[in-house]
Coordinates of C-alpha atoms and ligand atoms in Angstrom, one line a residue:
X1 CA -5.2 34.6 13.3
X2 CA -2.3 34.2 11.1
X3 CA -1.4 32.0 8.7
X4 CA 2.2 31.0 6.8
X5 CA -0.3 29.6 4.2
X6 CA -4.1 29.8 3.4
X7 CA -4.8 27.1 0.6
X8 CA -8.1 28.4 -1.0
X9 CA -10.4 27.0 -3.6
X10 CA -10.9 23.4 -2.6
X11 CA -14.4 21.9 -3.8
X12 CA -14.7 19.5 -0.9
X13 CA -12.3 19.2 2.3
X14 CA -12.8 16.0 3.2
X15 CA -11.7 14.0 6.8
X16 CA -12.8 11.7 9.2
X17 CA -13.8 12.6 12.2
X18 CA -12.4 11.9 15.9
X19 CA -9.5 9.8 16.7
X20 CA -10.0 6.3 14.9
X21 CA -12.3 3.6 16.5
X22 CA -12.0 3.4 20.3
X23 CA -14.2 0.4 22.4
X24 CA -16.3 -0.9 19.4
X25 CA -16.0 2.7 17.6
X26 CA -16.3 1.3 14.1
X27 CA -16.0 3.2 10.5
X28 CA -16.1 6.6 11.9
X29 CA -17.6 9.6 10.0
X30 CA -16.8 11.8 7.1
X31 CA -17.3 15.3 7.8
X32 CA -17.3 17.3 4.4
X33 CA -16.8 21.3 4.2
X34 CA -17.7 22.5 0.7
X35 CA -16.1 25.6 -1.1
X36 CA -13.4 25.3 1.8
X37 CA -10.0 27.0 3.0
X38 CA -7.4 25.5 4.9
X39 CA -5.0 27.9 7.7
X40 CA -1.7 26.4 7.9
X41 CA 1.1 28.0 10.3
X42 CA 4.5 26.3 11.4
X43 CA 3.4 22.9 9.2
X44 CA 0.6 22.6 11.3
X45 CA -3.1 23.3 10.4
X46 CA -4.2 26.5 12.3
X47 CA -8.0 26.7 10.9
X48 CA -10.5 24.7 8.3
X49 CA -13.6 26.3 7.5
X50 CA -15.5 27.7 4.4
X51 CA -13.6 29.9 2.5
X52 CA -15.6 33.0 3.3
X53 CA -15.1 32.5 6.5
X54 CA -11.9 32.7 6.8
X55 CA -11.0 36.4 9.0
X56 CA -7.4 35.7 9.6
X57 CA -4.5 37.3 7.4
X58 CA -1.8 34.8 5.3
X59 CA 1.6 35.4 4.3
X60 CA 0.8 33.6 1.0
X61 CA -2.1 31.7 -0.8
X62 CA -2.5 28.8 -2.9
X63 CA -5.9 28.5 -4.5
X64 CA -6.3 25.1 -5.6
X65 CA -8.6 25.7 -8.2
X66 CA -11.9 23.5 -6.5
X67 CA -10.5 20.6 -6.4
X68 CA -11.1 18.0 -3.3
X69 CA -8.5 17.9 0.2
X70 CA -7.9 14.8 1.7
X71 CA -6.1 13.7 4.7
X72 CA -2.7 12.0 3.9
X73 CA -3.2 8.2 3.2
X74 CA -1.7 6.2 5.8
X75 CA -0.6 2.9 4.4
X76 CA -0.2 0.4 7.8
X77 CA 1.1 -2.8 6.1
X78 CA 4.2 -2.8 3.7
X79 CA 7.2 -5.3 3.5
X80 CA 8.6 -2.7 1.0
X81 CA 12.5 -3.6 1.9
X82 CA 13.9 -6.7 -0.1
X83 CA 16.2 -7.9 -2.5
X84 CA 15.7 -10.2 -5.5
X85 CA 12.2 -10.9 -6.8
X86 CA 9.8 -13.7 -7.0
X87 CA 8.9 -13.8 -11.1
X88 CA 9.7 -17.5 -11.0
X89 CA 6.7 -18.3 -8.4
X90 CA 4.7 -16.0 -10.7
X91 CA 5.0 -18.3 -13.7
X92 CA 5.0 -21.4 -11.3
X93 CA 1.3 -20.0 -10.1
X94 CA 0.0 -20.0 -13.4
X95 CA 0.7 -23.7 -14.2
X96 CA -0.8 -24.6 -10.9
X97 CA 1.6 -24.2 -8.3
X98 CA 0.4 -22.4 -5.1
X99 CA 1.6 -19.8 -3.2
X100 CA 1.9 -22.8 0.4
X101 CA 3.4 -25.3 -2.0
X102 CA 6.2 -23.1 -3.1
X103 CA 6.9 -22.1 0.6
X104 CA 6.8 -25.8 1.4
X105 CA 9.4 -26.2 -1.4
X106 CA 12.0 -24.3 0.3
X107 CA 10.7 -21.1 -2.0
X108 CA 8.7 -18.2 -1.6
X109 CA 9.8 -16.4 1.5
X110 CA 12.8 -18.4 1.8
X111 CA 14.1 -17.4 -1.6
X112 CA 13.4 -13.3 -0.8
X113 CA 15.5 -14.0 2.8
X114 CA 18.4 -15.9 0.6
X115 CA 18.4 -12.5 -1.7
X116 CA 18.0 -9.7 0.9
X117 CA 20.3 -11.3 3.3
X118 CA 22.9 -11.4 0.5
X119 CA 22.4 -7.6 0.0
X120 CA 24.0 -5.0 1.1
X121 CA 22.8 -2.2 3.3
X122 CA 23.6 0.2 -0.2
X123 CA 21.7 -1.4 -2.2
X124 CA 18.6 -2.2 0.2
X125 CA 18.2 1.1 0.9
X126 CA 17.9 2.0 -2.6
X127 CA 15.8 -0.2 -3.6
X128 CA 13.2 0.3 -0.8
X129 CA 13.9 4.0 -1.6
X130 CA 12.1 3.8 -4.8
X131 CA 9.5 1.8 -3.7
X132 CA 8.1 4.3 -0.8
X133 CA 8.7 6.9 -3.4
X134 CA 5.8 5.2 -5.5
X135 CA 3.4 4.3 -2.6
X136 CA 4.3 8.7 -1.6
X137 CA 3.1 9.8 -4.9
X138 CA 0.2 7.5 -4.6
X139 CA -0.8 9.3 -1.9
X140 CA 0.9 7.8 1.6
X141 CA 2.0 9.9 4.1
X142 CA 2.7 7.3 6.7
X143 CA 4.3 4.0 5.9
X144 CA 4.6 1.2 8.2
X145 CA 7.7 -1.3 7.1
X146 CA 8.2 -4.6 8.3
X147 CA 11.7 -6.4 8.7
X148 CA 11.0 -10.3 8.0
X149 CA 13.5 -11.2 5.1
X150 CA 16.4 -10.9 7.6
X151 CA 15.8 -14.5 9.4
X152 CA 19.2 -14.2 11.9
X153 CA 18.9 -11.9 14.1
X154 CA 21.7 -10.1 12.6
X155 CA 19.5 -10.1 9.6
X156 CA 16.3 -8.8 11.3
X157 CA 18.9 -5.5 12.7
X158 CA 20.3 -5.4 9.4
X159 CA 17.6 -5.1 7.9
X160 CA 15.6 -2.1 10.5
X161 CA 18.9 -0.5 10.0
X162 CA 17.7 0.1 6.5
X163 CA 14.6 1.2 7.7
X164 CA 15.6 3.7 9.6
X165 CA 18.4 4.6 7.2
X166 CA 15.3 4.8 4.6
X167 CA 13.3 7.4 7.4
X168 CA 15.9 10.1 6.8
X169 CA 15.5 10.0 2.9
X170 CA 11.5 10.5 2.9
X171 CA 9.5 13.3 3.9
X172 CA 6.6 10.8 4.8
X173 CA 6.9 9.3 8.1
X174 CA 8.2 5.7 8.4
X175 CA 7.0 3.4 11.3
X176 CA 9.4 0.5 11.4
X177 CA 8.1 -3.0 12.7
X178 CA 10.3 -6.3 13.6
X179 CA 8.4 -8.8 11.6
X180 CA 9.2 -12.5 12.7
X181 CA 8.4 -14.2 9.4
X182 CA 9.2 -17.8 9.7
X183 CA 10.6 -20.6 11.5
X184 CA 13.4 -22.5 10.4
X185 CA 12.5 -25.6 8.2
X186 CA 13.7 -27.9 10.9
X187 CA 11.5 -28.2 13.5
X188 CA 13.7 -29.6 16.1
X189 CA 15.0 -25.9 15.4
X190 CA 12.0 -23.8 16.5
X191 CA 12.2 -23.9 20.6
X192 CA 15.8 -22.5 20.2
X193 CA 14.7 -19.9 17.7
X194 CA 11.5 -18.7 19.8
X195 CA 14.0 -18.1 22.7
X196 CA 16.3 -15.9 21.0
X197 CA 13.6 -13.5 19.4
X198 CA 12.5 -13.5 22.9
X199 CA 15.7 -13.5 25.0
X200 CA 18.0 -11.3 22.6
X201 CA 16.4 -10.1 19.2
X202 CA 13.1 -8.5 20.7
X203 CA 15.2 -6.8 23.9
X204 CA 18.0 -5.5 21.8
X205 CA 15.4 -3.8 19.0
X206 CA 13.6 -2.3 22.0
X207 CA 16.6 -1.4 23.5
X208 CA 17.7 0.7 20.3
X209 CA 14.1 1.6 19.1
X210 CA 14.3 -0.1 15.9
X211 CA 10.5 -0.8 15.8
X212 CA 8.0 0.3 17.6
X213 CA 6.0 -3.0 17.3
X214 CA 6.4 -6.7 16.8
X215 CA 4.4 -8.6 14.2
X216 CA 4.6 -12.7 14.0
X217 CA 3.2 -14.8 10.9
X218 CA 0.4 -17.4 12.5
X219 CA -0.3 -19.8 9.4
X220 CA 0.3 -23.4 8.9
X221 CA 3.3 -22.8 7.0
X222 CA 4.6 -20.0 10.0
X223 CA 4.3 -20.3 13.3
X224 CA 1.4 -21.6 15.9
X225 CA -0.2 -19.6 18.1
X226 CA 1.4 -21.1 21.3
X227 CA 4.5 -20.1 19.5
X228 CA 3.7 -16.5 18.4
X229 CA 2.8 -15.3 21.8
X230 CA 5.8 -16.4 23.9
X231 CA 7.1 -14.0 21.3
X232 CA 4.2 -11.3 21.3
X233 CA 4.4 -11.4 25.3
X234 CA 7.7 -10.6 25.0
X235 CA 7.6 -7.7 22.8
X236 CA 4.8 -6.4 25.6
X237 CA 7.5 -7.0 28.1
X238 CA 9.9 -5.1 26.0
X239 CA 7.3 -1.7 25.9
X240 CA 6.6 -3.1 22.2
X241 CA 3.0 -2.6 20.9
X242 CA 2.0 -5.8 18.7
X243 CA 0.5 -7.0 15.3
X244 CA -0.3 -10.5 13.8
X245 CA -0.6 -11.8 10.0
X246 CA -3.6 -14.1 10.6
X247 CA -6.1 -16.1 8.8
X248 CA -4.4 -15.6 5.7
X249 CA -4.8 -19.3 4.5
X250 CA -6.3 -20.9 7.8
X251 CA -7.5 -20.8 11.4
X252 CA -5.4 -21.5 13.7
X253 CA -6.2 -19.2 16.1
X254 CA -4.3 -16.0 15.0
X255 CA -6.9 -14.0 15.1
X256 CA -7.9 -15.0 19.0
X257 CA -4.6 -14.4 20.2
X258 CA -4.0 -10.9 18.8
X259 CA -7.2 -10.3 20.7
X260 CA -5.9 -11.7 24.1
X261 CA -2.8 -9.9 23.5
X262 CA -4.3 -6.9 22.6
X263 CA -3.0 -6.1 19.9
X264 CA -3.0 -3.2 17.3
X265 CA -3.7 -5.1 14.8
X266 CA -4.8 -8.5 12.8
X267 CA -3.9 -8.3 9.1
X268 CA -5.1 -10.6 6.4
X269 CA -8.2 -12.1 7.8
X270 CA -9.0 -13.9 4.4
X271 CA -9.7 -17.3 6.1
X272 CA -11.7 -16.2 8.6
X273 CA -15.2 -16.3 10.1
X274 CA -18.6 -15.1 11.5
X275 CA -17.7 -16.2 15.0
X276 CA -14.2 -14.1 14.6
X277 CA -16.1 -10.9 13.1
X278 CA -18.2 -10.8 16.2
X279 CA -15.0 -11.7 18.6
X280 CA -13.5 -8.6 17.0
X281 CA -16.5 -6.0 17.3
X282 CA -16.2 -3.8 20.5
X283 CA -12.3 -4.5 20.5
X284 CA -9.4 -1.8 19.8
X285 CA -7.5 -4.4 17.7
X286 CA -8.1 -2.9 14.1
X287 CA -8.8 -5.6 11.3
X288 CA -6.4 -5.0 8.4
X289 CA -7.1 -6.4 5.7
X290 CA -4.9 -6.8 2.3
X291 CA -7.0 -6.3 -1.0
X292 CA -3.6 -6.6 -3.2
X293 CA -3.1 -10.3 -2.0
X294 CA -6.4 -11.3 -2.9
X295 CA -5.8 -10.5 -6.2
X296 CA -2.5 -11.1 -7.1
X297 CA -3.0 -15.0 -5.4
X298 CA -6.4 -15.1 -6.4
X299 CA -7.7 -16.2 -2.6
X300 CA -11.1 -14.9 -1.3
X301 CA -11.2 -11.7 -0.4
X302 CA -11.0 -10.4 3.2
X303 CA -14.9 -10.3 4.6
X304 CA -14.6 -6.4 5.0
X305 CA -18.1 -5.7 4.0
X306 CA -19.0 -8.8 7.0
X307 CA -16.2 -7.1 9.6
X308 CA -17.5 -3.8 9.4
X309 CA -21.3 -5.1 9.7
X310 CA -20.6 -7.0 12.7
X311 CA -18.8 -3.8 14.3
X312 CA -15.3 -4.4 13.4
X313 CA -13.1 -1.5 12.5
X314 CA -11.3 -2.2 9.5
X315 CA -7.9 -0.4 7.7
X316 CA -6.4 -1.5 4.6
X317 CA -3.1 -1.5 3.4
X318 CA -0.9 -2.6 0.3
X319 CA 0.9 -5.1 2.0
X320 CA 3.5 -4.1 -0.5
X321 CA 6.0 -7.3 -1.3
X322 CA 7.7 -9.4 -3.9
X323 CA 5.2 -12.8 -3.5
X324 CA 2.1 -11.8 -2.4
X325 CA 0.9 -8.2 -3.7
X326 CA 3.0 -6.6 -5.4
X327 CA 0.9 -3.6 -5.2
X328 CA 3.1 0.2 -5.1
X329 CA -0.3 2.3 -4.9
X330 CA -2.1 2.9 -1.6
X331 CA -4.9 4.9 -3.1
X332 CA -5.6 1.7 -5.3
X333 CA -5.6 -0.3 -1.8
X334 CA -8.4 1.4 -1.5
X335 CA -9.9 1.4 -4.8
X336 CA -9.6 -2.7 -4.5
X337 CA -11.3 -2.6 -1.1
X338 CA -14.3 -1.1 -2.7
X339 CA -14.2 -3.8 -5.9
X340 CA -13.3 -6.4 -3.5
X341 CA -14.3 -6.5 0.3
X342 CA -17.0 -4.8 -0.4
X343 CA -16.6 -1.7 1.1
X344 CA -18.1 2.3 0.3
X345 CA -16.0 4.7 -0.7
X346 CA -16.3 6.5 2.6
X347 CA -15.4 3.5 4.6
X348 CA -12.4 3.1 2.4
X349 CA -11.3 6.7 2.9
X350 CA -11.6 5.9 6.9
X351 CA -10.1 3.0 6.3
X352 CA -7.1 4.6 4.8
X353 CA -7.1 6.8 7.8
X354 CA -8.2 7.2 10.9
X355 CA -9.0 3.3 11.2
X356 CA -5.1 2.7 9.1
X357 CA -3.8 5.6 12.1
X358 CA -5.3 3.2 15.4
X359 CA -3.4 0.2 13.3
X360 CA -0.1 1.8 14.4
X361 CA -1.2 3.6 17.7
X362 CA -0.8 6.8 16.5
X363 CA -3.5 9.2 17.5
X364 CA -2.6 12.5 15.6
X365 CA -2.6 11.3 12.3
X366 CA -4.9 10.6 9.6
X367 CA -7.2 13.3 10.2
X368 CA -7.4 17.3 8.9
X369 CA -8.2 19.1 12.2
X370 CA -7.1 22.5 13.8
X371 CA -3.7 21.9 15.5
X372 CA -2.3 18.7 13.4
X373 CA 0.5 18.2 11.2
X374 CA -0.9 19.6 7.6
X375 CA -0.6 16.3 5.6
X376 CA -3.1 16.2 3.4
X377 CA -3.8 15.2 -0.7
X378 CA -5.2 17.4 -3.1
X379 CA -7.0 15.5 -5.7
X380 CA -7.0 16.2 -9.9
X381 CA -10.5 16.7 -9.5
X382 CA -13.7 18.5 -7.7
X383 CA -15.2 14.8 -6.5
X384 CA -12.8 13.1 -3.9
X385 CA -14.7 9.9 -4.5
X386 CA -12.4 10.1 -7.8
X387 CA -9.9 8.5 -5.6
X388 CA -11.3 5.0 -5.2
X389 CA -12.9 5.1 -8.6
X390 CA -10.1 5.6 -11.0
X391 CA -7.8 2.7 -11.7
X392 CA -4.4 2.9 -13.5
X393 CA -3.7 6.5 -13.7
X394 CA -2.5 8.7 -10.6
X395 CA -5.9 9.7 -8.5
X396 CA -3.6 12.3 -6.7
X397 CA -2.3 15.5 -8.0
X398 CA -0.2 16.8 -4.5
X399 CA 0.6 15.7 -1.6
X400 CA 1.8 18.2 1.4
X401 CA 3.6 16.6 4.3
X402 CA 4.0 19.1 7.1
X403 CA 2.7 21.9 5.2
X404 CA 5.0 22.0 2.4
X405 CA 4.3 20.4 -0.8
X406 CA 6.4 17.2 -1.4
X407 CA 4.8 15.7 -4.9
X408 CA 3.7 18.0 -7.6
Ligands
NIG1 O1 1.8 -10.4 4.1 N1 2.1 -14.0 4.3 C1 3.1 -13.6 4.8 N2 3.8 -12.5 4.5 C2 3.7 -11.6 3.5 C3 4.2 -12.1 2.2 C4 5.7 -12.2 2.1 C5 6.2 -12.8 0.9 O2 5.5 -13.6 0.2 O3 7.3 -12.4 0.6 C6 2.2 -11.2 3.4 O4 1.5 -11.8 2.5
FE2 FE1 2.3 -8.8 5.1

């Protein structure tokens, strides 16, 4: 056997095993190889085992002086393109105004679509450039981005333009989704908008594989369910996998139609219930849940500790955005998940995985096997739990995409 690269000296290589959750599958399992070495050949891994082990030759070696390995952190929820920011609801928040009542006003969401919509491609692309370069260094490899602050149709392509302009300028992969946000404030409005997501906008992003999913806000202040699924069914219809925000604020059965629809996903989940933890367990729809909203709003937090008891496989992600979390670290996703949702620090590393991985249907990612793209972290120190236990100073020292190390 031989290797471009051995990497040598790792205290603990750390991954989860098998291919995320499949039929009920839940958290998954850590598989730990102390005093380790890692084969990597053509920016694939070619061998993990224990250091002595190793019988190949390398071209070079990088000893990383026993510190942990990690898979790359996948973070599966990120609005991270927009224009202007939402200070103003930030101060309105602390004397009393609520996140709903500011949408209701006309603001919140609405005032990030007037902004990005008057932005150009330029400067949206910049700004969204700096951002994934934070949530990189924080340890993402894969980023799912969201349209949503394009409201026209024009807008939404405008703005997964930008995505995919924003792919080419990151080593870490992008997965782009067409986010349909919310309804115009006229209701009379709505039937006409539901048809052209589902006659033109949805088609034409298929069409030019924009996104490779479709995502639809169910909340009070967004869209029903009856609603959201003429436009999830049409995204099916379109070869479109899909994805919900639900039971963010309330039920309104979110949360049962990502289930009828199968979907990938159902992010948020702050609202919701015993009955739904059950209807999720022994389902491939992944519950995401969004530990930066719960503290930047100050709502409950997401029942991970109850989803994953009842069977549910959970991911979490830093729903990175302007109103809700304005949260640039993935590995402090994580951290929050522990403090918050009650989660272990193993579950969180699956979490951030594996489970974050089957959240975007991707099967060959989130894991450090034999054969896979070499995406991995190398922590600053010999414990990998370090990672969900530090707060406010980086918990990742490198981290490799495709072999080649892309943060130092
Ligand atoms: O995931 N709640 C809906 N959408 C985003 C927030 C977007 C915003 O406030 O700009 C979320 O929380
Ligand atoms: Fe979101």
């Amino acid at each position: 056997m031989k290797a471009d690269l051995l990497i040598t000296g790792i205290s603990q290589l750390v991954t989860a095993e098998g291919p995320g959750p499949k039929h009920g599958r839940t958290m998954g399992e850590l598989k730990i190889i102390e005093r380790a070495a890692m084969g990597i050949s053509g920016g694939r891994l070619l061998w993990t085992g224990k250091e002595h082990e190793w019988a190949g030759e390398a071209v070079r070696r990088i000893d990383v002086g026993n510190c942990a390995v990690v898979p790359g952190l996948i973070d599966p929820h990120t609005h991270a393109v927009w224009a202007g920011d939402r200070l103003a609801d930030f101060e309105a928040r602390t004397s009393g105004a609520t996140y709903e009542s500011i949408l209701t006003a006309g603001g919140g969401i609405r005032s990030t679509i007037r902004a990005t919509t008057k932005a150009s491609r330029e400067e949206l692309v910049a700004l969204a450039k700096s951002r994934i370069d934070a949530l990189v260094r924080s340890g993402a490899t894969v980023i799912e981005v969201k349209s949503g602050y394009g409201f026209t149709a024009a807008g939404e392509i405008a703005m997964l333009e930008a995505i995919e302009e924003l792919a080419g300028l990151t080593p870490a992969r992008i997965v782009p989704t067409l986010l349909i946000h919310i309804p115009p404030s006229d209701p009379t409005d709505r039937p006409a908008y539901v048809s052209l997501m589902r006659d033109e906008l949805i088609p034409e992003v298929a069409r030019r594989k924009l996104a490779t999913a479709v995502d639809v806000f169910v909340e009070k202040e967004a869209w029903n369910a009856e609603e959201a699924e003429v436009m999830l069914r049409a995204a099916q219809e379109n070869g479109l996998r899909t994805k919900l925000h639900s039971e963010q604020f309330h039920r309104i059965g979110g949360l049962e139609l990502g289930l009828r629809v199968g979907a990938l996903s159902v992010d948020h989940l702050e609202a919701c219930g015993p009955e739904q933890y059950a209807a999720l367990a022994g389902t491939a729809t992944i519950a995401t849940i969004l530990p930066g909203v719960s503290l930047h709003l100050g709502i409950p937090a997401a029942p991970g500790r109850r989803l994953i008891d009842a069977g549910a496989a959970v991911a979490v992600g830093t729903d990175l955005n302007p109103g809700s979390s304005p949260l640039f670290s993935i590995s402090v996703a994580l951290a929050l998940a522990v403090r918050l949702n009650g989660l272990t620090a193993q579950e969180a590393l699956v979490a951030g995985t594996v489970n974050a991985a089957s959240a975007l249907g991707l099967v060959e990612s989130g894991r450090i096997e034999a054969g896979l793209q070499a995406d991995f972290l190398v922590l600053p120190g010999s414990d990998w739990r370090e990672l969900v236990y530090v707060l406010g100073t980086n918990a990742v020292r490198e981290v490799w995409v495709k072999g080649e190390r892309i943060v130092a």
